[in-house]
Amino acid sequence: MTLKLVKNINNIRLISSNSSRLSQFYKTSLYSSASGNQNVIKEEKTPLGKELESIIKSGGPISLHKYISLCNTHPKFGYYNAPEAIGPKGSFVTSPEISQLFGEMVALWLFTQWESNGCPQKVRFIEFGPGNGTLLNDVLRTLKRFPKFFNCLEEVNLVEMSTTLSTKQAKSWIDPSLDGVEFGKPIKHPQHNQSFTWFNHFDDLYSKCYEDKQTFTFLIAHEFLDALPIRRFKKTEFGFRETLIDIDNNEESPYNFKLIQSKTPTEGNILLTPIQHLYSHLQKDMELELSSDLIQFLPKFFNLISKRNDRAGGLGLIVDYGDNLVKGNSLRGIKDHKFVNILSSPGEVDLSADVNFKLISQLAMIEQLYPQDKQNPIFIHGPQYQKDFLHKMGIQYRLAQIAQKLSNTPEDEKTKNDLIKGYKRLCDPMDMGKLFKFMAITNIRGAPLTFE
């Protein structure tokens, strides 16, 4: 869920190394509604596009939040319900898809944190947006080498809205003959102790986990937050005004929809009320992206980590692309490994936005969203670059170890070259090494491994 590494690596380098050029890139390539060409032909409306048009005609312009939510997760026409949304055949690939080394390093880190937290005997995993299931597959495969930890893992919970992806995950982890999963119903792994349960909403899982005070919880959100729908606001002389989606009948535009600015406050302005002071420094005409889903998600995420009310607590790991600052125009569309206009082909384009890691830290400290608790606080560590996390965990040594065991046969040489290429893509500062960040959330003041 994801940047999902676009195949045109030159675009990645342009984006990650020059923010001013990135801004211009978005304005000229991704956000322009009209082309200025009198001979432009309108895009054919997608099935979701027709539904969006009907919604807007009956109720007026919609928020970016609603547009993104429908485009990505519509139960019938949403992008993530496509059969091959993620991977070489989809619009993007993720770090676990690139190399097994990524999942192995995450697994080793989780093991060290299990030990640092006193080796709790009852453990659960929660992964948000597991995608094709590659990360969890690599993590569990690696943790089998540490039976004391692996045998304490009683349950694996997956938050996945896509029925297509949840079925793929179940086939990969449990039984290739499964036709699908029933949300909320545990499935016992035939060979191991763990039960696997899928939830299409975090709220259902949160209630279950919060009532269980005895189980230590590991929460993993890898390229999940970037896919949460955002709202965009512009600072005006009258305050913040929300950006909306309307129908575009302009014959000079190839798109069927356009961005407009609300002239009056919307329901989205309610989102800003408890945190508006964080953005008082923004000047007129500056833009701001916020995710109401993120603001609602994080307090629950934090609560499962905290030890308040005599709970076992837990630990969270967030991995995503973004920065430690406010952004106003990071929303992007990706289709077939290429950037496209966010208004193009609704339901056939992956829409995502940069994660504001600074906001995550700020939300943890805001009393309205997460009451201060001096006895049972949580602590934010990072963000740090992906390359730093992986190198501190010893990815380079693991690569050398595997390479030494391979022979000189053509098949092994190919495996070796693929591993080296994968390592470089994950760790090169001009590739994914600085583009992606790691953040840890703990209930222990001391910094966890790699975050010192």
Short mmCIF file of C-alpha atoms in Angstrom, two decimals:
data_model
loop_
_atom_site.label_atom_id
_atom_site.label_comp_id
_atom_site.label_asym_id
_atom_site.label_seq_id
_atom_site.Cartn_x
_atom_site.Cartn_y
_atom_site.Cartn_z
CA MET A 1 0.00 0.00 0.00
CA THR A 2 2.46 2.29 -1.04
CA LEU A 3 5.58 4.63 -3.26
CA LYS A 4 5.72 2.23 -4.06
CA LEU A 5 8.72 1.82 -6.06
CA VAL A 6 7.93 3.12 -9.50
CA LYS A 7 9.86 1.30 -12.21
CA ASN A 8 11.11 4.55 -13.72
CA ILE A 9 13.82 4.99 -11.14
CA ASN A 10 14.78 8.40 -12.52
CA ASN A 11 11.45 9.71 -11.27
CA ILE A 12 12.18 8.33 -7.81
CA ARG A 13 15.54 10.08 -7.74
CA LEU A 14 14.03 13.33 -8.91
CA ILE A 15 11.35 13.12 -6.25
CA SER A 16 13.52 12.11 -3.34
CA SER A 17 16.35 14.53 -4.00
CA ASN A 18 14.70 17.79 -4.97
CA SER A 19 11.51 18.88 -3.23
CA SER A 20 11.12 22.09 -5.25
CA ARG A 21 11.30 20.15 -8.51
CA LEU A 22 8.89 17.65 -6.99
CA SER A 23 6.40 20.43 -6.28
CA GLN A 24 6.65 21.63 -9.86
CA PHE A 25 6.38 18.02 -11.07
CA TYR A 26 3.10 17.60 -9.22
CA LYS A 27 1.68 20.92 -10.37
CA THR A 28 2.43 20.33 -14.02
CA SER A 29 2.03 16.57 -14.30
CA LEU A 30 -0.38 15.37 -11.66
CA TYR A 31 -2.76 18.11 -10.63
CA SER A 32 -3.54 20.18 -13.71
CA SER A 33 -7.17 19.68 -14.66
CA ALA A 34 -6.99 21.43 -18.01
CA SER A 35 -4.37 20.84 -20.66
CA GLY A 36 -4.86 23.96 -22.78
CA ASN A 37 -5.23 21.74 -25.84
CA GLN A 38 -8.45 22.38 -27.76
CA ASN A 39 -8.31 18.87 -29.27
CA VAL A 40 -8.14 16.95 -25.99
CA ILE A 41 -10.39 13.90 -25.78
CA LYS A 42 -12.09 13.16 -22.48
CA GLU A 43 -11.09 9.92 -20.75
CA GLU A 44 -13.65 7.17 -20.93
CA LYS A 45 -15.42 6.99 -17.57
CA THR A 46 -14.47 4.04 -15.42
CA PRO A 47 -17.21 2.13 -13.56
CA LEU A 48 -16.20 3.95 -10.38
CA GLY A 49 -16.06 7.24 -12.27
CA LYS A 50 -19.70 6.81 -13.24
CA GLU A 51 -20.61 6.13 -9.62
CA LEU A 52 -18.65 9.18 -8.44
CA GLU A 53 -20.42 11.35 -11.00
CA SER A 54 -23.78 10.15 -9.69
CA ILE A 55 -22.76 10.84 -6.07
CA ILE A 56 -21.63 14.39 -6.89
CA LYS A 57 -24.71 15.16 -8.99
CA SER A 58 -26.99 14.15 -6.13
CA GLY A 59 -25.05 15.56 -3.18
CA GLY A 60 -22.58 18.12 -4.48
CA PRO A 61 -18.76 18.12 -4.49
CA ILE A 62 -17.07 15.53 -2.29
CA SER A 63 -13.94 15.70 -0.15
CA LEU A 64 -10.60 14.30 -1.26
CA HIS A 65 -10.98 11.91 1.66
CA LYS A 66 -14.12 10.37 0.19
CA TYR A 67 -12.66 10.35 -3.32
CA ILE A 68 -9.49 8.54 -2.23
CA SER A 69 -11.40 6.11 -0.03
CA LEU A 70 -13.69 5.09 -2.88
CA CYS A 71 -10.86 4.93 -5.42
CA ASN A 72 -8.69 2.67 -3.26
CA THR A 73 -11.16 0.54 -1.31
CA HIS A 74 -14.55 0.53 -3.03
CA PRO A 75 -15.81 -3.05 -2.46
CA LYS A 76 -16.39 -3.63 -6.17
CA PHE A 77 -14.43 -1.04 -8.15
CA GLY A 78 -11.63 -0.08 -5.70
CA TYR A 79 -8.00 -0.31 -6.74
CA TYR A 80 -7.00 -2.73 -3.97
CA ASN A 81 -9.65 -5.22 -5.01
CA ALA A 82 -7.91 -5.70 -8.35
CA PRO A 83 -6.32 -9.18 -8.68
CA GLU A 84 -2.74 -7.92 -9.14
CA ALA A 85 -2.66 -4.54 -7.39
CA ILE A 86 0.75 -5.12 -5.76
CA GLY A 87 3.88 -6.59 -7.29
CA PRO A 88 5.52 -6.66 -10.73
CA LYS A 89 2.15 -6.98 -12.47
CA GLY A 90 0.54 -4.21 -10.43
CA SER A 91 1.23 -0.51 -10.10
CA PHE A 92 3.99 -0.79 -7.50
CA VAL A 93 6.25 -3.13 -5.57
CA THR A 94 7.07 -2.92 -1.87
CA SER A 95 10.29 -3.54 0.07
CA PRO A 96 9.37 -7.12 1.09
CA GLU A 97 8.61 -7.93 -2.56
CA ILE A 98 12.11 -6.78 -3.51
CA SER A 99 14.11 -8.93 -1.10
CA GLN A 100 13.60 -11.51 1.65
CA LEU A 101 16.33 -9.67 3.55
CA PHE A 102 13.91 -6.89 4.47
CA GLY A 103 11.51 -9.19 6.32
CA GLU A 104 14.39 -11.03 7.97
CA MET A 105 15.77 -7.79 9.45
CA VAL A 106 12.33 -6.80 10.73
CA ALA A 107 11.93 -10.25 12.32
CA LEU A 108 15.30 -10.02 14.07
CA TRP A 109 14.37 -6.60 15.40
CA LEU A 110 11.07 -7.93 16.75
CA PHE A 111 12.94 -10.74 18.49
CA THR A 112 15.30 -8.27 20.19
CA GLN A 113 12.32 -6.26 21.39
CA TRP A 114 10.61 -9.35 22.72
CA GLU A 115 13.72 -9.98 24.83
CA SER A 116 13.95 -6.30 25.86
CA ASN A 117 10.38 -6.47 27.13
CA GLY A 118 11.08 -9.44 29.38
CA CYS A 119 10.17 -12.29 27.02
CA PRO A 120 6.37 -12.13 27.48
CA GLN A 121 4.82 -15.59 27.23
CA LYS A 122 1.63 -14.53 25.46
CA VAL A 123 2.19 -12.59 22.23
CA ARG A 124 0.06 -11.44 19.34
CA PHE A 125 0.96 -9.83 16.02
CA ILE A 126 -1.16 -7.23 14.29
CA GLU A 127 -0.27 -6.21 10.75
CA PHE A 128 -2.10 -3.39 9.02
CA GLY A 129 -2.52 -3.72 5.27
CA PRO A 130 -0.47 -6.90 4.70
CA GLY A 131 -0.65 -6.59 0.90
CA ASN A 132 0.42 -9.84 -0.75
CA GLY A 133 1.50 -11.17 2.65
CA THR A 134 5.20 -11.26 1.80
CA LEU A 135 6.44 -9.35 4.85
CA LEU A 136 4.59 -11.48 7.39
CA ASN A 137 5.60 -14.64 5.54
CA ASP A 138 9.29 -13.68 5.79
CA VAL A 139 8.92 -12.58 9.42
CA LEU A 140 7.27 -15.83 10.53
CA ARG A 141 9.74 -17.94 8.53
CA THR A 142 12.64 -16.19 10.26
CA LEU A 143 11.12 -16.34 13.75
CA LYS A 144 10.81 -20.12 13.51
CA ARG A 145 14.56 -20.12 14.14
CA PHE A 146 13.81 -18.67 17.60
CA PRO A 147 11.40 -21.26 19.04
CA LYS A 148 11.17 -19.65 22.49
CA PHE A 149 9.69 -16.55 20.87
CA PHE A 150 7.81 -18.29 18.08
CA ASN A 151 6.03 -20.64 20.50
CA CYS A 152 4.78 -17.65 22.50
CA LEU A 153 3.09 -16.22 19.42
CA GLU A 154 -0.53 -17.27 19.91
CA GLU A 155 -2.39 -15.17 17.37
CA VAL A 156 -1.83 -13.23 14.17
CA ASN A 157 -4.37 -10.53 13.31
CA LEU A 158 -4.58 -8.87 9.91
CA VAL A 159 -6.37 -5.60 9.19
CA GLU A 160 -7.25 -5.85 5.50
CA MET A 161 -10.21 -4.23 3.73
CA SER A 162 -9.62 -5.98 0.41
CA THR A 163 -11.33 -9.36 0.08
CA THR A 164 -9.03 -10.11 -2.87
CA LEU A 165 -5.88 -9.56 -0.80
CA SER A 166 -7.20 -11.30 2.32
CA THR A 167 -7.91 -14.41 0.25
CA LYS A 168 -4.42 -14.25 -1.27
CA GLN A 169 -2.88 -13.93 2.20
CA ALA A 170 -4.82 -16.92 3.54
CA LYS A 171 -3.79 -19.05 0.58
CA SER A 172 -0.15 -18.08 1.11
CA TRP A 173 0.03 -18.61 4.88
CA ILE A 174 -2.48 -21.32 5.69
CA ASP A 175 -4.02 -23.36 2.87
CA PRO A 176 -3.76 -22.84 -0.92
CA SER A 177 -7.20 -24.42 -1.33
CA LEU A 178 -9.00 -21.75 0.73
CA ASP A 179 -11.62 -19.84 -1.25
CA GLY A 180 -11.64 -16.87 1.11
CA VAL A 181 -11.80 -15.79 4.74
CA GLU A 182 -14.61 -14.77 7.04
CA PHE A 183 -13.74 -11.50 8.76
CA GLY A 184 -13.49 -11.90 12.53
CA LYS A 185 -13.39 -15.71 12.46
CA PRO A 186 -10.05 -17.32 13.51
CA ILE A 187 -8.40 -19.92 11.31
CA LYS A 188 -5.97 -22.28 13.02
CA HIS A 189 -2.69 -22.86 11.22
CA PRO A 190 -2.45 -26.60 10.43
CA GLN A 191 1.20 -26.90 11.48
CA HIS A 192 1.72 -24.24 14.15
CA ASN A 193 0.05 -22.98 17.28
CA GLN A 194 -1.08 -19.64 15.88
CA SER A 195 -4.59 -18.64 14.90
CA PHE A 196 -5.00 -16.19 12.01
CA THR A 197 -7.88 -13.73 12.01
CA TRP A 198 -8.78 -11.10 9.41
CA PHE A 199 -10.58 -7.85 10.19
CA ASN A 200 -11.77 -5.32 7.64
CA HIS A 201 -11.91 -2.60 10.30
CA PHE A 202 -9.43 -1.90 13.10
CA ASP A 203 -12.22 -0.96 15.54
CA ASP A 204 -13.45 -4.57 15.74
CA LEU A 205 -9.95 -5.88 16.43
CA TYR A 206 -9.16 -3.07 18.87
CA SER A 207 -12.10 -3.93 21.11
CA LYS A 208 -11.03 -7.58 21.21
CA CYS A 209 -7.39 -6.80 21.99
CA TYR A 210 -8.04 -4.07 24.54
CA GLU A 211 -10.17 -6.40 26.66
CA ASP A 212 -7.30 -8.90 26.79
CA LYS A 213 -4.83 -7.41 29.28
CA GLN A 214 -2.50 -10.42 29.40
CA THR A 215 -1.19 -10.57 25.82
CA PHE A 216 1.74 -8.47 24.60
CA THR A 217 0.97 -6.90 21.22
CA PHE A 218 3.35 -6.20 18.33
CA LEU A 219 1.79 -3.78 15.84
CA ILE A 220 3.30 -3.47 12.35
CA ALA A 221 2.18 -0.82 9.86
CA HIS A 222 4.31 -1.19 6.74
CA GLU A 223 3.26 1.11 3.92
CA PHE A 224 -0.19 1.38 5.46
CA LEU A 225 -0.49 4.98 6.65
CA ASP A 226 0.35 6.40 3.22
CA ALA A 227 -2.81 4.80 1.81
CA LEU A 228 -5.12 6.34 4.41
CA PRO A 229 -7.31 8.97 2.73
CA ILE A 230 -6.30 12.58 3.32
CA ARG A 231 -8.05 15.91 3.30
CA ARG A 232 -6.38 19.01 1.89
CA PHE A 233 -6.85 22.54 3.17
CA LYS A 234 -5.68 25.91 1.90
CA LYS A 235 -4.98 28.84 4.25
CA THR A 236 -7.14 31.81 3.21
CA GLU A 237 -7.88 35.20 4.72
CA PHE A 238 -10.99 33.58 6.23
CA GLY A 239 -9.15 30.58 7.67
CA PHE A 240 -8.61 27.09 6.29
CA ARG A 241 -10.79 26.02 3.36
CA GLU A 242 -11.02 22.43 2.15
CA THR A 243 -10.18 21.16 -1.34
CA LEU A 244 -13.07 19.23 -2.92
CA ILE A 245 -13.71 17.08 -5.99
CA ASP A 246 -16.30 18.23 -8.53
CA ILE A 247 -17.38 17.13 -12.02
CA ASP A 248 -15.27 18.63 -14.82
CA ASN A 249 -17.23 19.44 -17.97
CA ASN A 250 -14.41 21.52 -19.44
CA GLU A 251 -13.75 20.19 -22.94
CA GLU A 252 -10.11 21.30 -22.66
CA SER A 253 -9.50 18.84 -19.81
CA PRO A 254 -9.05 15.10 -20.44
CA TYR A 255 -10.38 14.32 -16.96
CA ASN A 256 -13.94 13.92 -15.78
CA PHE A 257 -13.27 15.47 -12.38
CA LYS A 258 -11.52 18.58 -11.05
CA LEU A 259 -10.27 20.09 -7.80
CA ILE A 260 -12.13 23.08 -6.38
CA GLN A 261 -11.80 25.13 -3.19
CA SER A 262 -14.69 25.30 -0.75
CA LYS A 263 -15.76 28.87 -0.03
CA THR A 264 -17.16 28.01 3.40
CA PRO A 265 -16.11 25.71 6.26
CA THR A 266 -16.87 22.01 5.75
CA GLU A 267 -17.12 19.04 8.08
CA GLY A 268 -13.42 18.63 7.44
CA ASN A 269 -12.77 21.83 9.40
CA ILE A 270 -13.94 20.00 12.53
CA LEU A 271 -10.86 17.80 12.11
CA LEU A 272 -8.64 20.85 12.46
CA THR A 273 -10.18 22.17 15.68
CA PRO A 274 -8.05 20.29 18.27
CA ILE A 275 -4.81 20.66 16.29
CA GLN A 276 -5.23 23.98 14.48
CA HIS A 277 -2.59 25.63 16.67
CA LEU A 278 0.01 23.31 15.11
CA TYR A 279 -0.48 25.06 11.78
CA SER A 280 -0.88 28.69 12.83
CA HIS A 281 2.49 29.44 11.22
CA LEU A 282 1.24 28.65 7.71
CA GLN A 283 0.99 31.67 5.45
CA LYS A 284 -1.92 32.61 3.19
CA ASP A 285 -2.33 30.28 0.17
CA MET A 286 -0.20 27.55 1.77
CA GLU A 287 -1.72 24.06 1.71
CA LEU A 288 -1.99 21.37 4.36
CA GLU A 289 -2.75 17.64 4.10
CA LEU A 290 -4.33 15.81 7.03
CA SER A 291 -5.81 12.35 7.42
CA SER A 292 -8.87 12.10 9.66
CA ASP A 293 -8.44 8.32 9.52
CA LEU A 294 -4.91 8.67 10.91
CA ILE A 295 -6.10 10.94 13.72
CA GLN A 296 -8.76 8.39 14.67
CA PHE A 297 -6.39 5.44 14.23
CA LEU A 298 -3.42 6.55 16.32
CA PRO A 299 -5.03 6.83 19.79
CA LYS A 300 -6.14 3.18 19.53
CA PHE A 301 -2.70 2.21 18.20
CA PHE A 302 -1.12 3.97 21.19
CA ASN A 303 -3.55 2.43 23.69
CA LEU A 304 -2.54 -1.12 22.74
CA ILE A 305 1.10 -0.17 23.36
CA SER A 306 0.57 1.60 26.69
CA LYS A 307 0.63 -0.30 29.98
CA ARG A 308 -2.19 1.74 31.49
CA ASN A 309 -4.93 -0.14 33.35
CA ASP A 310 -2.49 -2.98 34.15
CA ARG A 311 -2.30 -4.12 30.55
CA ALA A 312 0.63 -6.12 29.12
CA GLY A 313 1.21 -3.34 26.61
CA GLY A 314 3.04 -3.70 23.36
CA LEU A 315 5.26 -2.15 20.74
CA GLY A 316 4.61 -0.55 17.36
CA LEU A 317 6.70 -0.32 14.20
CA ILE A 318 5.74 2.08 11.42
CA VAL A 319 7.51 1.92 8.05
CA ASP A 320 6.52 4.31 5.30
CA TYR A 321 7.66 7.07 3.01
CA GLY A 322 7.29 10.64 4.15
CA ASP A 323 9.07 13.30 6.18
CA ASN A 324 9.17 14.87 9.61
CA LEU A 325 7.28 17.93 8.41
CA VAL A 326 3.99 19.31 7.07
CA LYS A 327 3.19 18.83 3.39
CA GLY A 328 0.40 20.21 1.25
CA ASN A 329 0.70 18.53 -2.13
CA SER A 330 2.16 15.06 -1.73
CA LEU A 331 -0.92 13.14 -2.93
CA ARG A 332 0.06 11.09 -5.95
CA GLY A 333 -1.40 8.60 -8.38
CA ILE A 334 0.48 5.54 -9.66
CA LYS A 335 -0.63 3.25 -12.45
CA ASP A 336 1.46 0.58 -14.17
CA HIS A 337 4.58 1.80 -12.30
CA LYS A 338 4.17 5.36 -13.61
CA PHE A 339 2.95 8.59 -12.06
CA VAL A 340 -0.42 9.75 -13.37
CA ASN A 341 -2.85 12.55 -12.55
CA ILE A 342 -4.80 11.84 -9.36
CA LEU A 343 -8.02 12.60 -11.26
CA SER A 344 -7.33 10.01 -13.94
CA SER A 345 -9.20 6.68 -14.18
CA PRO A 346 -10.77 6.50 -10.68
CA GLY A 347 -10.47 2.98 -9.27
CA GLU A 348 -7.65 2.03 -11.63
CA VAL A 349 -4.97 4.21 -10.02
CA ASP A 350 -3.31 3.76 -6.62
CA LEU A 351 -3.63 6.97 -4.60
CA SER A 352 -1.33 7.66 -1.66
CA ALA A 353 0.27 10.56 0.21
CA ASP A 354 3.44 11.12 2.20
CA VAL A 355 3.24 10.29 5.89
CA ASN A 356 3.80 13.23 8.23
CA PHE A 357 5.92 11.57 10.92
CA LYS A 358 6.06 14.79 12.94
CA LEU A 359 2.27 14.74 13.23
CA ILE A 360 2.41 11.22 14.69
CA SER A 361 4.68 12.50 17.47
CA GLN A 362 2.48 15.55 18.00
CA LEU A 363 -0.72 13.52 18.20
CA ALA A 364 0.79 11.39 20.94
CA MET A 365 1.22 14.52 23.04
CA ILE A 366 -2.11 16.28 22.44
CA GLU A 367 -4.38 15.97 25.45
CA GLN A 368 -7.62 16.05 23.45
CA LEU A 369 -6.57 12.99 21.48
CA TYR A 370 -4.39 11.10 23.94
CA PRO A 371 -4.60 12.19 27.61
CA GLN A 372 -1.26 12.63 29.31
CA ASP A 373 -0.38 9.77 31.65
CA LYS A 374 2.84 10.29 33.58
CA GLN A 375 2.79 6.78 35.04
CA ASN A 376 2.10 4.92 31.79
CA PRO A 377 3.38 7.04 28.92
CA ILE A 378 4.37 6.04 25.42
CA PHE A 379 7.58 7.06 23.69
CA ILE A 380 8.20 7.89 20.04
CA HIS A 381 11.55 6.89 18.49
CA GLY A 382 12.63 8.11 15.07
CA PRO A 383 11.97 8.40 12.28
CA GLN A 384 15.21 7.07 10.86
CA TYR A 385 16.15 6.22 7.30
CA GLN A 386 15.43 2.70 6.07
CA LYS A 387 19.09 2.27 5.10
CA ASP A 388 20.19 3.03 8.66
CA PHE A 389 17.72 0.61 10.24
CA LEU A 390 18.65 -2.22 7.88
CA HIS A 391 22.40 -1.68 8.18
CA LYS A 392 22.26 -1.48 11.98
CA MET A 393 20.35 -4.77 11.93
CA GLY A 394 23.14 -6.31 9.82
CA ILE A 395 21.55 -6.71 6.42
CA GLN A 396 24.98 -6.49 4.77
CA TYR A 397 26.27 -9.40 6.87
CA ARG A 398 23.20 -11.50 6.15
CA LEU A 399 23.69 -10.85 2.43
CA ALA A 400 27.32 -11.99 2.64
CA GLN A 401 26.31 -15.08 4.64
CA ILE A 402 23.80 -16.20 2.02
CA ALA A 403 26.15 -15.40 -0.86
CA GLN A 404 28.93 -17.53 0.65
CA LYS A 405 26.64 -20.56 0.76
CA LEU A 406 25.73 -20.29 -2.92
CA SER A 407 27.67 -22.19 -5.57
CA ASN A 408 28.85 -21.01 -8.99
CA THR A 409 26.01 -22.64 -10.91
CA PRO A 410 24.03 -20.32 -13.22
CA GLU A 411 20.98 -20.68 -10.96
CA ASP A 412 22.89 -19.75 -7.81
CA GLU A 413 24.66 -16.90 -9.59
CA LYS A 414 21.28 -15.49 -10.56
CA THR A 415 20.07 -15.83 -6.97
CA LYS A 416 23.19 -14.04 -5.75
CA ASN A 417 22.79 -11.21 -8.27
CA ASP A 418 19.11 -10.81 -7.38
CA LEU A 419 19.98 -10.56 -3.69
CA ILE A 420 22.63 -7.92 -4.38
CA LYS A 421 20.27 -5.91 -6.58
CA GLY A 422 17.57 -6.14 -3.92
CA TYR A 423 19.98 -5.01 -1.21
CA LYS A 424 21.04 -2.00 -3.28
CA ARG A 425 17.45 -0.97 -3.99
CA LEU A 426 16.55 -1.19 -0.32
CA CYS A 427 19.60 0.67 1.00
CA ASP A 428 20.85 3.03 -1.70
CA PRO A 429 20.24 6.64 -0.52
CA MET A 430 19.26 7.54 -4.08
CA ASP A 431 16.74 4.70 -4.19
CA MET A 432 14.65 3.49 -1.23
CA GLY A 433 17.33 3.96 1.45
CA LYS A 434 16.34 7.51 2.36
CA LEU A 435 12.89 7.55 0.82
CA PHE A 436 11.43 5.25 3.48
CA LYS A 437 11.54 5.86 7.22
CA PHE A 438 11.19 3.66 10.32
CA MET A 439 9.49 4.82 13.53
CA ALA A 440 9.10 2.83 16.75
CA ILE A 441 6.51 3.41 19.48
CA THR A 442 7.21 1.86 22.88
CA ASN A 443 6.15 2.09 26.52
CA ILE A 444 9.79 2.03 27.64
CA ARG A 445 11.81 5.24 27.80
CA GLY A 446 15.04 3.71 26.53
CA ALA A 447 15.50 3.71 22.77
CA PRO A 448 15.05 0.32 21.09
CA LEU A 449 17.77 -1.26 18.99
CA THR A 450 18.81 0.88 15.95
CA PHE A 451 17.04 3.96 17.36
CA GLU A 452 19.76 4.88 19.88
#
